[in-house]
Structure formats: C-alpha cells, structure tokens
C-alpha cells in the first residue's frame, strides 16, 4: 500500500480499479512480479504482440488503396519488428531474469533499441527512432492501456489515471462508469478540475507521479477531500474509506434538503446562488440543488465536446434547453472562452508559447467574427424566450468591450431586418478576470449592465501563477492582499455605477472565503451546482453584520497565510461541527 499526495479538487471518495488513460504516452513504472508470475507476464507479452501484428496487418489491408509506397514501407518495418523472434526473446529474457512486468520489459528493450538507432551514423537507421517509439506505444496499448474509444465503452466502474486530461477529454467521460480522476498535472482551477466538480466525481490532480506508480488494474482509492490517492490499499483501509464514503453520501443527502430554502443570512439578507454549468443538461441539476439561476454557462464546451464549429441552430437549441429549467430566473451565457487550456482543433495544431497570455477568449472571438456572430445570433434569438444575459470573458480594455458591443449591435440589425424576434434590452455584462479590468472597473462599469468576477483567471494574472501548473499551485492564493484589493475595487466601481456584481470563480465554492466575500458586498455567487447546498448551509449560519466585521479584519493582514488562518478560524466558529 502506498499513499501519494496531490491537490484535492473535487470532493468525494471512490474505490475501484485503475485505467491508465493514454498510457502509451506515460512513463512506464518499474514494477516487478513474483518469480512464479513470470510465465503469466510472458503470456501477456505473446498476446499483446499477436494483437499488435493483427492490428497492423488489418491496417495494411484496409488502407491498401490509400497508402503510398513510403507509408507501406513504414508499416512493413513495424510488422517486421513485431514478428521478430529475437526481439521477443530479448524481452522474455528480461522478464525471466529481473521479474519485471511485461510492460516494463517492453519499455526497457525498445527504448534501448531506440537509443542505439539514434546514435547510428546511417541517416536511414537514425530516422527509424520514431518507428521504434510507435511500436513501443502500440505494444503498451495492448498490454495496459485503453484506447480513447474504449473509454466510451466501459462496462465496469474505473478510476481514470492520467498524466493530464484536457477539459474536452474530461467532458466526454461517462460518469456511470468513471468514478474518479487522478492526474499527475493540473491545479485547483484548471478546467479539468472544474469539469470534475461539475460532473460530481472525486478528483485529485497535481500528483506528479500517479502514472509512474499506478499500473492498470491496481485497486486505487481517490480521496478528493484530502487530496490523496491510496495505491493497493489493505483491507482495513478499504473498510475505513467505505465508511467515510457512506458518511459523505449521507451528509450530501442532508444538505440536499436545504434546496428549497432561501440562502438567507441569520439577519435576513438574501444571497443569490447561481450555478456554473458547461452543458445545458446541467441546468436541471443546478435547479435541483437549489440554484436561483445560471451565473456562468461556459458555452465553449459546445465546441470542445463536438470538436466541430457549432451551428447557429446547435447554439440556439442548447440555450433553449438551459432556459427551460429556469423560467424567469436569469441565465448568463458567456460567449466562447476558447484558447489557453480549451483549444479548438485548429488551435491545437498551432500551440502558442504562452497560451494564457495569447489569442484566447474575447480576443479569439474578435478575430473570428463569423464564429462570434453565429453565437451572438443564437443568444439573441434565445433571449426572446427567457431571462438571458450575455457576458464577454477576459475583457482587458474599453475598446475591446466596445468592439464586442458593436458586433452585437450589428447582429441585432440583421435580425431586425429579417423580422426575427429577440430581447432588445437583454443585459450585457463582462467578466472581470484581469488586473487591467479590475483597475479600470470604474470606466467599464459605465458601459455594461453587470460584472461577474472570474477569480480563477484574476488570481493567476494578478499573482503571475499559472492556474494549471501544479509546481506553483501553493502560490495560487485567493487570499493574497493584491487579489483582495482588486475585489474591493471592482465591488466599489459596480456600486458607484449601480450595476450588479457577482463572483463566479472557484473561490465562490470555498466556504472559508464566504464571510469575506459577503462582507465585501458580493451578494451573488455562482458555483458548481453540487457545491450549492454546502454554501447555502454556511450562509444560513452567519449574519451579514458578522461578515462585514470579518471582511474588515481580513483586509488588514499583510500576508495571505495570516488571512487564510484567520478566515479558517472564523468559519470554525460559525460551523463548529464541520471539518
Ligand atoms: C474564471 O476565470 O474565474 C472563470 C469563472 O472562468 P473560467 O474558469 O472558465 O476561466
Ligand atoms: Mg476565466
């Protein structure tokens, strides 16, 4: 049994066997088996080699008319290697002599061959290095990995272990069988973490060595609350975690009973709790969890899920589905926030050196006007049927905002000419996600109907800490005095201009920050639907007067560490029975 520590990003506990996702890209852990199991490993190797041969032979047949001679030659070389008895003999010898697993033995032998090829003077041989890696990946996939398509056809519960997962991959997971995620990379506010919370499955990211230590089929416990992963747990540990998992489910059911009660402080102030969603289907969950509307609909998942540019009709239908759950309550549709860690196929092929500082979000939309206009047309058409608000992400200056609003005006004109109905006074707001926007909030406030503070990005840009990089995760702190000052600046600007301000970053679902946010005057929060009941319970246990006093004191500390421990202690007083 071994326990590894990462960052718990989605609560809950799951116990089941592991699947290594995209295993062929991972480093293969050095693992030994008992000497008497060597025969089994050799059998696994034989089967994997035979399957790989069959796979290449099938490809040769099915692609015969398409491949040119060059490609035919490459695959002939692959087949030659896979059928080579001396190669198999070398791998078998290592299994027998060192008691290694078949996958580790394959990796050792093929990487050794690749190393020799790379050093060869003959250009033809040195260029074959990538072929050797290809052969290694193919064999490993047959030995331990599951292909992406296989993940779609699971028949038993599994825990996905991966080096990293893109938000698009995570979005495609079937939660009926995928019970938890454990990744080497990632931070608390990475979009993969956000997806896991929305899907309601436990997740631990930033484990650094999960793919190196866990093998396919290992029993694994993922504890999303503590941020730990237990590999090969003993029976006592399994029993203990099963007890904890049952207690968590019971706690969740108790919290769900608050769904129909208002999020009202003990001195009678109503706080609005909205849901953050990625898919229209989640609107129902947000409603069931007691959400008062949708504060952030991340529409780019329409793109990432489908991997094609959504049509106007696809947008429109998605928005209609979302508003259907909420009647007259607000649904805030954020225009495409593509780029950075949420890239399109085209962006994937042209990765930028600093994607979070690059062509992302509103910048990408303003350079791809046809795509942007298609979405705005659909939002406007849907606005005729519900309480829709439109929101632009990553605004950094007034001109950018004005440009985006001109596009809206343009689309409205077209719709009018075509006699298509829309709500002409649909509120248009922006996300405050950069220090530039926060510091210029006063000017921006004059030209929009509302602000929504995106702390996930605001924190990373203010502190120069990449939100998805686990190596600097400890520096990513919502309580940094610079972040708190920016929050106060934005709230004051909104108040002066008499526009509403909400907060939709992950900070909204971290209970300890709640009194501070309420005390600063942020009375609308938008968060992952599964987190709404817990936050509602906390709100119902505190008074606004108490929050204002806590905020005043919290704003006075010099370091985030002091602020965090103060806020934690205050929350402990408010909810003494909770961890
Ligand atoms: C944010 O940046 O806080 C936000 C809510 O947007 P996203 O997490 O999608 O970048
Ligand atoms: Mg953002």
PDB file of N, CA, C and O in Angstrom, residues 312 369-370 373-374 376-377 380-381 406-422:
ATOM      1  N   UNK A 312     -25.544  27.686 -35.780  1.00  0.00           N
ATOM      2  CA  UNK A 312     -26.433  28.603 -35.051  1.00  0.00           C
ATOM      3  C   UNK A 312     -27.551  27.811 -34.377  1.00  0.00           C
ATOM      4  O   UNK A 312     -27.915  28.077 -33.232  1.00  0.00           O
ATOM      5  N   UNK A 369     -14.745  36.602 -36.518  1.00  0.00           N
ATOM      6  CA  UNK A 369     -16.047  37.254 -36.386  1.00  0.00           C
ATOM      7  C   UNK A 369     -17.224  36.397 -36.844  1.00  0.00           C
ATOM      8  O   UNK A 369     -18.308  36.488 -36.265  1.00  0.00           O
ATOM      9  N   UNK A 370     -17.017  35.554 -37.864  1.00  0.00           N
ATOM     10  CA  UNK A 370     -18.155  34.744 -38.324  1.00  0.00           C
ATOM     11  C   UNK A 370     -18.625  33.824 -37.209  1.00  0.00           C
ATOM     12  O   UNK A 370     -19.823  33.697 -36.933  1.00  0.00           O
ATOM     13  N   UNK A 373     -20.301  35.925 -34.485  1.00  0.00           N
ATOM     14  CA  UNK A 373     -21.648  36.398 -34.856  1.00  0.00           C
ATOM     15  C   UNK A 373     -22.673  35.262 -34.825  1.00  0.00           C
ATOM     16  O   UNK A 373     -23.817  35.461 -34.441  1.00  0.00           O
ATOM     17  N   UNK A 374     -22.222  34.069 -35.219  1.00  0.00           N
ATOM     18  CA  UNK A 374     -23.140  32.912 -35.189  1.00  0.00           C
ATOM     19  C   UNK A 374     -23.642  32.700 -33.765  1.00  0.00           C
ATOM     20  O   UNK A 374     -24.833  32.506 -33.518  1.00  0.00           O
ATOM     21  N   UNK A 376     -23.654  34.928 -31.260  1.00  0.00           N
ATOM     22  CA  UNK A 376     -24.458  36.057 -30.761  1.00  0.00           C
ATOM     23  C   UNK A 376     -25.874  36.009 -31.344  1.00  0.00           C
ATOM     24  O   UNK A 376     -26.857  36.283 -30.647  1.00  0.00           O
ATOM     25  N   UNK A 377     -25.995  35.622 -32.616  1.00  0.00           N
ATOM     26  CA  UNK A 377     -27.334  35.496 -33.223  1.00  0.00           C
ATOM     27  C   UNK A 377     -28.173  34.500 -32.429  1.00  0.00           C
ATOM     28  O   UNK A 377     -29.329  34.757 -32.101  1.00  0.00           O
ATOM     29  N   UNK A 380     -29.171  35.913 -29.023  1.00  0.00           N
ATOM     30  CA  UNK A 380     -30.236  36.921 -29.158  1.00  0.00           C
ATOM     31  C   UNK A 380     -31.577  36.249 -29.476  1.00  0.00           C
ATOM     32  O   UNK A 380     -32.613  36.603 -28.900  1.00  0.00           O
ATOM     33  N   UNK A 381     -31.540  35.269 -30.380  1.00  0.00           N
ATOM     34  CA  UNK A 381     -32.804  34.574 -30.699  1.00  0.00           C
ATOM     35  C   UNK A 381     -33.368  33.914 -29.441  1.00  0.00           C
ATOM     36  O   UNK A 381     -34.573  33.983 -29.170  1.00  0.00           O
ATOM     37  N   UNK A 406     -20.328  46.421 -30.598  1.00  0.00           N
ATOM     38  CA  UNK A 406     -20.674  46.751 -31.986  1.00  0.00           C
ATOM     39  C   UNK A 406     -21.116  45.503 -32.733  1.00  0.00           C
ATOM     40  O   UNK A 406     -22.043  45.537 -33.527  1.00  0.00           O
ATOM     41  N   UNK A 407     -20.410  44.421 -32.459  1.00  0.00           N
ATOM     42  CA  UNK A 407     -20.784  43.163 -33.132  1.00  0.00           C
ATOM     43  C   UNK A 407     -22.226  42.802 -32.742  1.00  0.00           C
ATOM     44  O   UNK A 407     -23.037  42.420 -33.588  1.00  0.00           O
ATOM     45  N   UNK A 408     -22.547  42.983 -31.465  1.00  0.00           N
ATOM     46  CA  UNK A 408     -23.915  42.682 -31.012  1.00  0.00           C
ATOM     47  C   UNK A 408     -24.916  43.596 -31.744  1.00  0.00           C
ATOM     48  O   UNK A 408     -25.955  43.137 -32.245  1.00  0.00           O
ATOM     49  N   UNK A 409     -24.567  44.872 -31.837  1.00  0.00           N
ATOM     50  CA  UNK A 409     -25.471  45.822 -32.496  1.00  0.00           C
ATOM     51  C   UNK A 409     -25.672  45.428 -33.964  1.00  0.00           C
ATOM     52  O   UNK A 409     -26.804  45.479 -34.490  1.00  0.00           O
ATOM     53  N   UNK A 410     -24.610  45.010 -34.595  1.00  0.00           N
ATOM     54  CA  UNK A 410     -24.645  44.567 -35.991  1.00  0.00           C
ATOM     55  C   UNK A 410     -25.594  43.385 -36.171  1.00  0.00           C
ATOM     56  O   UNK A 410     -26.429  43.367 -37.074  1.00  0.00           O
ATOM     57  N   UNK A 411     -25.440  42.420 -35.272  1.00  0.00           N
ATOM     58  CA  UNK A 411     -26.269  41.215 -35.359  1.00  0.00           C
ATOM     59  C   UNK A 411     -27.737  41.572 -35.100  1.00  0.00           C
ATOM     60  O   UNK A 411     -28.641  41.067 -35.773  1.00  0.00           O
ATOM     61  N   UNK A 412     -27.949  42.487 -34.160  1.00  0.00           N
ATOM     62  CA  UNK A 412     -29.340  42.899 -33.863  1.00  0.00           C
ATOM     63  C   UNK A 412     -29.977  43.497 -35.120  1.00  0.00           C
ATOM     64  O   UNK A 412     -31.139  43.208 -35.436  1.00  0.00           O
ATOM     65  N   UNK A 413     -29.201  44.322 -35.826  1.00  0.00           N
ATOM     66  CA  UNK A 413     -29.716  44.946 -37.053  1.00  0.00           C
ATOM     67  C   UNK A 413     -30.139  43.882 -38.063  1.00  0.00           C
ATOM     68  O   UNK A 413     -31.226  43.957 -38.647  1.00  0.00           O
ATOM     69  N   UNK A 414     -29.262  42.882 -38.244  1.00  0.00           N
ATOM     70  CA  UNK A 414     -29.578  41.793 -39.186  1.00  0.00           C
ATOM     71  C   UNK A 414     -30.873  41.088 -38.781  1.00  0.00           C
ATOM     72  O   UNK A 414     -31.733  40.818 -39.612  1.00  0.00           O
ATOM     73  N   UNK A 415     -30.991  40.804 -37.482  1.00  0.00           N
ATOM     74  CA  UNK A 415     -32.181  40.078 -37.018  1.00  0.00           C
ATOM     75  C   UNK A 415     -33.441  40.907 -37.256  1.00  0.00           C
ATOM     76  O   UNK A 415     -34.476  40.385 -37.682  1.00  0.00           O
ATOM     77  N   UNK A 416     -33.313  42.192 -36.983  1.00  0.00           N
ATOM     78  CA  UNK A 416     -34.454  43.097 -37.184  1.00  0.00           C
ATOM     79  C   UNK A 416     -34.892  43.079 -38.644  1.00  0.00           C
ATOM     80  O   UNK A 416     -36.082  42.918 -38.948  1.00  0.00           O
ATOM     81  N   UNK A 417     -33.892  43.208 -39.520  1.00  0.00           N
ATOM     82  CA  UNK A 417     -34.189  43.199 -40.968  1.00  0.00           C
ATOM     83  C   UNK A 417     -34.890  41.927 -41.385  1.00  0.00           C
ATOM     84  O   UNK A 417     -35.756  41.920 -42.244  1.00  0.00           O
ATOM     85  N   UNK A 418     -34.498  40.841 -40.737  1.00  0.00           N
ATOM     86  CA  UNK A 418     -35.092  39.540 -41.107  1.00  0.00           C
ATOM     87  C   UNK A 418     -36.378  39.252 -40.329  1.00  0.00           C
ATOM     88  O   UNK A 418     -36.952  38.176 -40.465  1.00  0.00           O
ATOM     89  N   UNK A 419     -36.778  40.185 -39.492  1.00  0.00           N
ATOM     90  CA  UNK A 419     -38.017  40.013 -38.732  1.00  0.00           C
ATOM     91  C   UNK A 419     -37.929  38.925 -37.676  1.00  0.00           C
ATOM     92  O   UNK A 419     -38.933  38.298 -37.331  1.00  0.00           O
ATOM     93  N   UNK A 420     -36.727  38.671 -37.185  1.00  0.00           N
ATOM     94  CA  UNK A 420     -36.561  37.617 -36.157  1.00  0.00           C
ATOM     95  C   UNK A 420     -36.585  38.250 -34.770  1.00  0.00           C
ATOM     96  O   UNK A 420     -35.903  39.253 -34.519  1.00  0.00           O
ATOM     97  N   UNK A 421     -37.370  37.650 -33.872  1.00  0.00           N
ATOM     98  CA  UNK A 421     -37.576  38.254 -32.543  1.00  0.00           C
ATOM     99  C   UNK A 421     -36.370  38.081 -31.619  1.00  0.00           C
ATOM    100  O   UNK A 421     -35.715  37.032 -31.633  1.00  0.00           O
ATOM    101  N   UNK A 422     -36.123  39.091 -30.788  1.00  0.00           N
ATOM    102  CA  UNK A 422     -35.095  38.982 -29.737  1.00  0.00           C
ATOM    103  C   UNK A 422     -35.403  40.039 -28.690  1.00  0.00           C
ATOM    104  O   UNK A 422     -36.230  40.937 -28.932  1.00  0.00           O
TER     105      UNK A 422
END
